[in-house]
Tab-separated table of C-alpha atoms and ligand atoms in Angstrom:
chain	number	residue	atom	x	y	z
X	1224	MET	CA	0.000	0.000	0.000
X	1225	TYR	CA	1.254	3.489	-0.877
X	1226	ILE	CA	-0.009	6.504	1.045
X	1227	ILE	CA	0.431	10.051	-0.244
X	1228	LYS	CA	-0.190	12.561	2.552
X	1229	LEU	CA	-1.076	16.098	1.558
X	1230	ASN	CA	-1.533	19.145	3.697
X	1231	ALA	CA	-4.102	20.661	1.349
X	1232	THR	CA	-5.609	19.899	-2.023
X	1233	GLU	CA	-8.771	20.702	-3.949
X	1234	SER	CA	-10.140	17.168	-3.588
X	1235	THR	CA	-8.330	13.891	-2.943
X	1236	ASN	CA	-10.484	12.218	-5.622
X	1237	VAL	CA	-9.431	14.823	-8.194
X	1238	TYR	CA	-5.777	14.617	-7.096
X	1239	LEU	CA	-5.705	10.831	-7.369
X	1240	LYS	CA	-7.487	10.784	-10.747
X	1241	GLU	CA	-5.129	13.398	-12.193
X	1242	LEU	CA	-2.056	11.627	-10.860
X	1243	PHE	CA	-3.269	8.302	-12.246
X	1244	ALA	CA	-3.772	9.901	-15.663
X	1245	GLU	CA	-0.059	10.805	-15.657
X	1246	VAL	CA	1.675	7.885	-13.965
X	1247	ALA	CA	0.964	4.202	-13.463
X	1248	LEU	CA	-0.084	3.761	-9.845
X	1249	ASN	CA	-0.287	0.559	-7.869
X	1250	ASP	CA	-3.473	-0.961	-6.595
X	1251	PHE	CA	-4.453	0.598	-3.266
X	1252	THR	CA	-2.561	3.844	-3.708
X	1253	VAL	CA	-4.088	6.206	-1.140
X	1254	VAL	CA	-4.229	9.998	-1.048
X	1255	VAL	CA	-5.144	11.616	2.265
X	1256	ALA	CA	-5.459	15.338	2.880
X	1257	ASN	CA	-5.583	17.443	5.992
X	1258	GLU	CA	-7.734	19.942	4.146
X	1259	GLN	CA	-9.754	19.969	0.910
X	1260	SER	CA	-10.611	23.303	-0.666
X	1261	LYS	CA	-13.310	21.812	-2.930
X	1262	GLY	CA	-14.265	18.493	-1.358
X	1263	ARG	CA	-16.779	16.763	-3.593
X	1264	GLY	CA	-19.918	14.944	-2.513
X	1265	GLN	CA	-22.373	12.829	-4.461
X	1266	MET	CA	-24.495	14.395	-7.210
X	1267	GLY	CA	-22.376	17.525	-7.486
X	1268	THR	CA	-22.659	18.481	-3.808
X	1269	VAL	CA	-19.834	19.891	-1.675
X	1270	TRP	CA	-18.219	17.852	1.104
X	1271	GLU	CA	-17.443	20.096	4.036
X	1272	SER	CA	-14.849	19.074	6.593
X	1273	GLU	CA	-12.996	21.153	9.167
X	1274	PRO	CA	-9.243	21.053	8.384
X	1275	GLY	CA	-7.264	18.556	10.463
X	1276	LYS	CA	-10.284	17.158	12.286
X	1277	ASN	CA	-11.580	14.398	10.029
X	1278	LEU	CA	-10.515	11.780	7.511
X	1279	THR	CA	-10.772	12.801	3.869
X	1280	PHE	CA	-9.039	10.285	1.622
X	1281	SER	CA	-9.237	8.453	-1.681
X	1282	VAL	CA	-8.174	4.933	-2.567
X	1283	LEU	CA	-7.284	3.702	-6.036
X	1284	LYS	CA	-8.672	0.215	-6.589
X	1285	ARG	CA	-7.503	-1.462	-9.775
X	1286	PHE	CA	-9.394	-4.363	-11.334
X	1287	ASP	CA	-8.321	-7.006	-13.859
X	1288	ASP	CA	-11.686	-8.249	-14.926
X	1289	PHE	CA	-14.654	-6.475	-13.406
X	1290	MET	CA	-17.824	-5.852	-15.403
X	1291	VAL	CA	-19.465	-2.416	-15.348
X	1292	SER	CA	-22.766	-4.188	-14.757
X	1293	GLN	CA	-21.445	-5.194	-11.323
X	1294	GLN	CA	-20.326	-1.745	-10.284
X	1295	PHE	CA	-22.794	-1.488	-7.430
X	1296	MET	CA	-20.841	-4.208	-5.617
X	1297	ILE	CA	-18.000	-1.705	-5.173
X	1298	ASN	CA	-20.409	0.572	-3.252
X	1299	VAL	CA	-21.540	-2.406	-1.194
X	1300	MET	CA	-18.003	-3.538	-0.375
X	1301	VAL	CA	-16.829	-0.078	0.678
X	1302	SER	CA	-19.993	0.658	2.672
X	1303	MET	CA	-19.749	-2.646	4.537
X	1304	ALA	CA	-16.010	-2.273	5.243
X	1305	LEU	CA	-16.725	1.114	6.843
X	1306	TYR	CA	-19.881	-0.070	8.565
X	1307	LYS	CA	-18.117	-3.048	10.164
X	1308	HIS	CA	-15.239	-0.911	11.271
X	1309	LEU	CA	-17.493	1.693	12.889
X	1310	LYS	CA	-19.442	-1.099	14.560
X	1311	LYS	CA	-16.178	-2.334	16.145
X	1312	LEU	CA	-15.699	1.176	17.524
X	1313	GLN	CA	-19.135	0.765	19.139
X	1314	ILE	CA	-20.858	3.556	17.263
X	1315	PRO	CA	-24.540	3.033	18.150
X	1316	ASP	CA	-27.510	2.557	15.823
X	1317	LEU	CA	-25.471	2.266	12.626
X	1318	SER	CA	-27.078	1.949	9.213
X	1319	VAL	CA	-26.290	2.491	5.549
X	1320	LYS	CA	-28.495	5.011	3.808
X	1321	TRP	CA	-28.754	3.899	0.196
X	1322	PRO	CA	-26.554	3.926	-1.709
X	1323	ASN	CA	-23.674	4.540	0.664
X	1324	ASP	CA	-24.041	7.073	3.452
X	1325	ILE	CA	-23.129	5.768	6.880
X	1326	LEU	CA	-25.486	6.942	9.601
X	1327	SER	CA	-25.616	6.710	13.367
X	1328	GLY	CA	-29.272	7.164	14.248
X	1329	HIS	CA	-30.421	9.933	11.904
X	1330	HIS	CA	-26.974	11.501	11.636
X	1331	LYS	CA	-24.576	11.054	8.736
X	1332	ILE	CA	-21.036	10.357	9.848
X	1333	ALA	CA	-19.456	9.204	6.599
X	1334	GLY	CA	-19.962	9.684	2.879
X	1335	ILE	CA	-18.502	7.797	-0.058
X	1336	LEU	CA	-17.911	9.066	-3.593
X	1337	ILE	CA	-16.870	6.392	-6.085
X	1338	GLU	CA	-15.654	7.450	-9.528
X	1339	ASN	CA	-15.020	4.635	-11.988
X	1340	ILE	CA	-12.556	4.629	-14.860
X	1341	LEU	CA	-14.019	2.427	-17.587
X	1342	SER	CA	-12.561	0.507	-20.473
X	1343	GLY	CA	-15.358	-0.852	-22.687
X	1344	ASP	CA	-17.729	-2.871	-20.544
X	1345	LYS	CA	-15.129	-3.325	-17.767
X	1346	ILE	CA	-14.179	-1.190	-14.804
X	1347	GLN	CA	-10.462	-0.677	-15.116
X	1348	SER	CA	-10.181	1.106	-11.781
X	1349	SER	CA	-12.148	3.014	-9.185
X	1350	VAL	CA	-11.257	6.096	-7.204
X	1351	ILE	CA	-12.995	5.562	-3.881
X	1352	GLY	CA	-13.298	8.782	-1.909
X	1353	ILE	CA	-14.254	8.600	1.758
X	1354	GLY	CA	-15.105	11.428	4.100
X	1355	LEU	CA	-15.417	10.292	7.719
X	1356	ASN	CA	-16.286	12.809	10.406
X	1357	VAL	CA	-13.986	12.001	13.299
X	1358	ASN	CA	-13.078	14.797	15.725
X	1359	GLN	CA	-15.172	17.710	14.429
X	1360	MET	CA	-17.490	19.126	17.098
X	1361	HIS	CA	-19.581	21.706	15.212
X	1362	PHE	CA	-21.378	21.346	11.891
X	1363	ASN	CA	-22.919	24.701	11.070
X	1364	ASN	CA	-26.237	24.477	9.236
X	1365	LEU	CA	-25.922	20.698	8.858
X	1366	PRO	CA	-28.448	19.374	11.386
X	1367	ASN	CA	-28.277	15.731	10.311
X	1368	VAL	CA	-24.514	15.391	10.487
X	1369	SER	CA	-22.372	14.081	13.338
X	1370	SER	CA	-18.890	12.795	14.136
X	1371	ILE	CA	-17.321	9.940	16.085
X	1372	LYS	CA	-16.249	12.375	18.795
X	1373	LEU	CA	-19.736	13.843	19.151
X	1374	ILE	CA	-21.120	10.326	19.471
X	1375	LEU	CA	-18.481	8.574	21.592
X	1376	GLY	CA	-17.187	11.630	23.439
X	1377	LYS	CA	-13.544	10.879	22.717
X	1378	ASN	CA	-10.848	12.060	20.345
X	1379	MET	CA	-9.500	9.557	17.820
X	1380	ASP	CA	-6.027	9.367	16.313
X	1381	LEU	CA	-6.562	10.015	12.605
X	1382	ASP	CA	-3.507	8.066	11.361
X	1383	GLU	CA	-4.392	4.977	13.374
X	1384	LEU	CA	-7.996	5.119	12.265
X	1385	LEU	CA	-6.987	5.532	8.622
X	1386	SER	CA	-4.648	2.556	8.653
X	1387	SER	CA	-7.200	0.289	10.300
X	1388	ILE	CA	-9.927	1.341	7.831
X	1389	LEU	CA	-7.580	0.724	4.903
X	1390	LYS	CA	-6.846	-2.747	6.284
X	1391	SER	CA	-10.592	-3.489	6.496
X	1392	MET	CA	-11.033	-2.262	2.923
X	1393	GLN	CA	-8.201	-4.480	1.664
X	1394	GLU	CA	-9.728	-7.503	3.381
X	1395	THR	CA	-13.155	-6.758	1.923
X	1396	PHE	CA	-11.785	-6.273	-1.593
X	1397	ALA	CA	-9.862	-9.546	-1.315
X	1398	VAL	CA	-13.307	-11.177	-1.207
X	1399	LEU	CA	-14.284	-9.460	-4.446
X	1400	ASN	CA	-10.996	-10.478	-6.089
X	1401	ALA	CA	-11.502	-14.087	-5.014
X	1402	LYS	CA	-14.749	-14.038	-7.045
X	1403	ASP	CA	-16.518	-16.383	-4.660
X	1404	PRO	CA	-20.180	-15.667	-5.436
X	1405	SER	CA	-21.448	-17.028	-2.123
X	1406	ILE	CA	-19.290	-14.708	0.020
X	1407	VAL	CA	-20.033	-11.737	-2.242
X	1408	ASN	CA	-23.722	-12.558	-1.902
X	1409	THR	CA	-23.453	-12.753	1.876
X	1410	ILE	CA	-21.931	-9.267	1.966
X	1411	LEU	CA	-24.747	-7.986	-0.280
X	1412	GLU	CA	-27.320	-9.547	2.051
X	1413	ASN	CA	-25.565	-7.961	5.051
X	1414	TYR	CA	-25.710	-4.608	3.250
X	1415	LYS	CA	-29.443	-5.002	2.645
X	1416	SER	CA	-30.042	-5.960	6.263
X	1417	VAL	CA	-28.487	-2.730	7.580
X	1418	LEU	CA	-30.242	-0.351	5.164
X	1419	PHE	CA	-31.609	2.805	6.739
X	1420	ARG	CA	-35.438	2.746	6.998
X	1421	LYS	CA	-35.697	-0.722	5.475
X	1422	ASP	CA	-39.294	-1.967	5.689
X	1423	LYS	CA	-40.420	1.223	7.443
X	1424	PRO	CA	-43.052	3.606	6.079
X	1425	SER	CA	-41.030	6.436	4.518
X	1426	THR	CA	-41.576	9.603	2.538
X	1427	PHE	CA	-39.739	10.120	-0.742
X	1428	ARG	CA	-39.451	12.919	-3.269
X	1429	ASN	CA	-39.321	12.092	-6.977
X	1430	GLU	CA	-37.679	13.977	-9.880
X	1431	ASN	CA	-40.827	16.095	-10.344
X	1432	ASP	CA	-40.657	17.240	-6.721
X	1433	GLU	CA	-43.698	15.140	-5.804
X	1434	LEU	CA	-43.844	13.487	-2.393
X	1435	PHE	CA	-44.946	9.886	-2.025
X	1436	MET	CA	-44.986	7.172	0.629
X	1437	GLY	CA	-43.493	3.738	0.385
X	1438	PHE	CA	-41.324	1.105	2.029
X	1439	ILE	CA	-37.720	0.364	1.063
X	1440	THR	CA	-37.898	-3.369	0.570
X	1441	ASP	CA	-34.844	-4.289	-1.487
X	1442	VAL	CA	-31.959	-3.171	-3.695
X	1443	SER	CA	-31.558	-4.639	-7.195
X	1444	ALA	CA	-28.321	-6.217	-8.462
X	1445	GLU	CA	-27.729	-3.011	-10.446
X	1446	GLY	CA	-27.985	-0.989	-7.243
X	1447	LYS	CA	-31.417	0.522	-7.777
X	1448	ILE	CA	-33.550	0.947	-4.705
X	1449	ILE	CA	-36.792	-1.026	-4.698
X	1450	VAL	CA	-39.666	0.760	-3.028
X	1451	THR	CA	-42.949	-0.995	-2.342
X	1452	LEU	CA	-45.825	1.403	-2.934
X	1453	GLU	CA	-49.527	1.137	-2.258
X	1454	ASP	CA	-51.238	-2.099	-3.370
X	1455	ASP	CA	-47.891	-3.918	-3.074
X	1456	VAL	CA	-46.573	-2.386	-6.318
X	1457	LYS	CA	-42.780	-2.495	-6.417
X	1458	LYS	CA	-40.860	0.228	-8.217
X	1459	GLU	CA	-37.128	0.618	-8.870
X	1460	PHE	CA	-35.423	3.979	-8.649
X	1461	GLY	CA	-31.931	5.159	-9.582
X	1462	LEU	CA	-29.955	7.703	-7.600
X	1463	LYS	CA	-31.180	10.719	-9.552
X	1464	GLU	CA	-34.802	9.617	-9.497
X	1465	ILE	CA	-35.565	9.584	-5.795
X	1466	LYS	CA	-34.677	11.204	-2.500
X	1467	LEU	CA	-35.518	9.680	0.847
X	1468	LEU	CA	-36.620	12.426	3.182
X	1469	TYR	CA	-35.680	12.204	6.834
D	1065	LIG	C1	-21.217	12.163	-0.140
D	1065	LIG	O1	-21.740	11.632	0.830
D	1065	LIG	O2	-21.796	13.053	-0.764
D	1065	LIG	C2	-19.857	11.709	-0.575
D	1065	LIG	C3	-18.771	12.456	0.149
D	1065	LIG	C4	-17.389	12.001	-0.215
D	1065	LIG	C5	-16.343	12.906	0.394
D	1065	LIG	C6	-14.950	12.394	0.190
D	1065	LIG	S1	-13.766	13.295	1.118
D	1065	LIG	C7	-12.466	12.504	0.278
D	1065	LIG	C8	-12.885	12.387	-1.176
D	1065	LIG	N1	-12.523	13.590	-1.909
D	1065	LIG	C9	-13.587	14.285	-2.295
D	1065	LIG	O3	-13.551	15.360	-2.905
D	1065	LIG	N2	-14.707	13.648	-1.923
D	1065	LIG	C10	-14.425	12.407	-1.231
């Protein structure tokens, strides 16, 4: 594993992608930054993180033979590696909000931004960006956000935490590399079992800004969320098509 530590950069995902476009990098090259000036979140949002307080890092995962059609499994693997690790730290009431936010109760403590580099119908590599709120105590105007310190009441060593999370991620990806469908399936089932608001009546907003009620009942192999509506009608939604309201 190679770790590049930066004091400040625009975004570790951008840094890693640009570096990889110039030089051949090994599998599991990691870029970690103390501060990001333009941290990126999902769907064009901004990832805010107080300098020096949290983990903001990106991991390059290279694949030999991984079909684009299976790309959701990368989200599942990363989410479950983080989930399991946070569980070991005894963070209470953990769940994964589809597709890959990690929550404690109703509060988001980690976000994941995966950017894939494709070659035909294969994923050649993924830049996996993780923002984990660790020691930050105040999140202005972000009511549903928290940190490990706010939850557990203690400061964490960022370097130690990073290296143990990277180890968990390597172990989880070893499963994917081994291509054992039964273990991969078990991890997918574990992911589904820890989904936020699974089987609970929930309110959603669709692309046309309309609100509707339904139950999250499943996630398809392609990573679409399956919501059961009135009269037991099941409907699949992609990331841009639906928002689960708190
Ligand atoms: C989200 O929940 O919206 C995803 C947030 C991902 C944030 C991380 S921080 C490290 C990496 N670099 C970025 O610019 N974004 C990801």
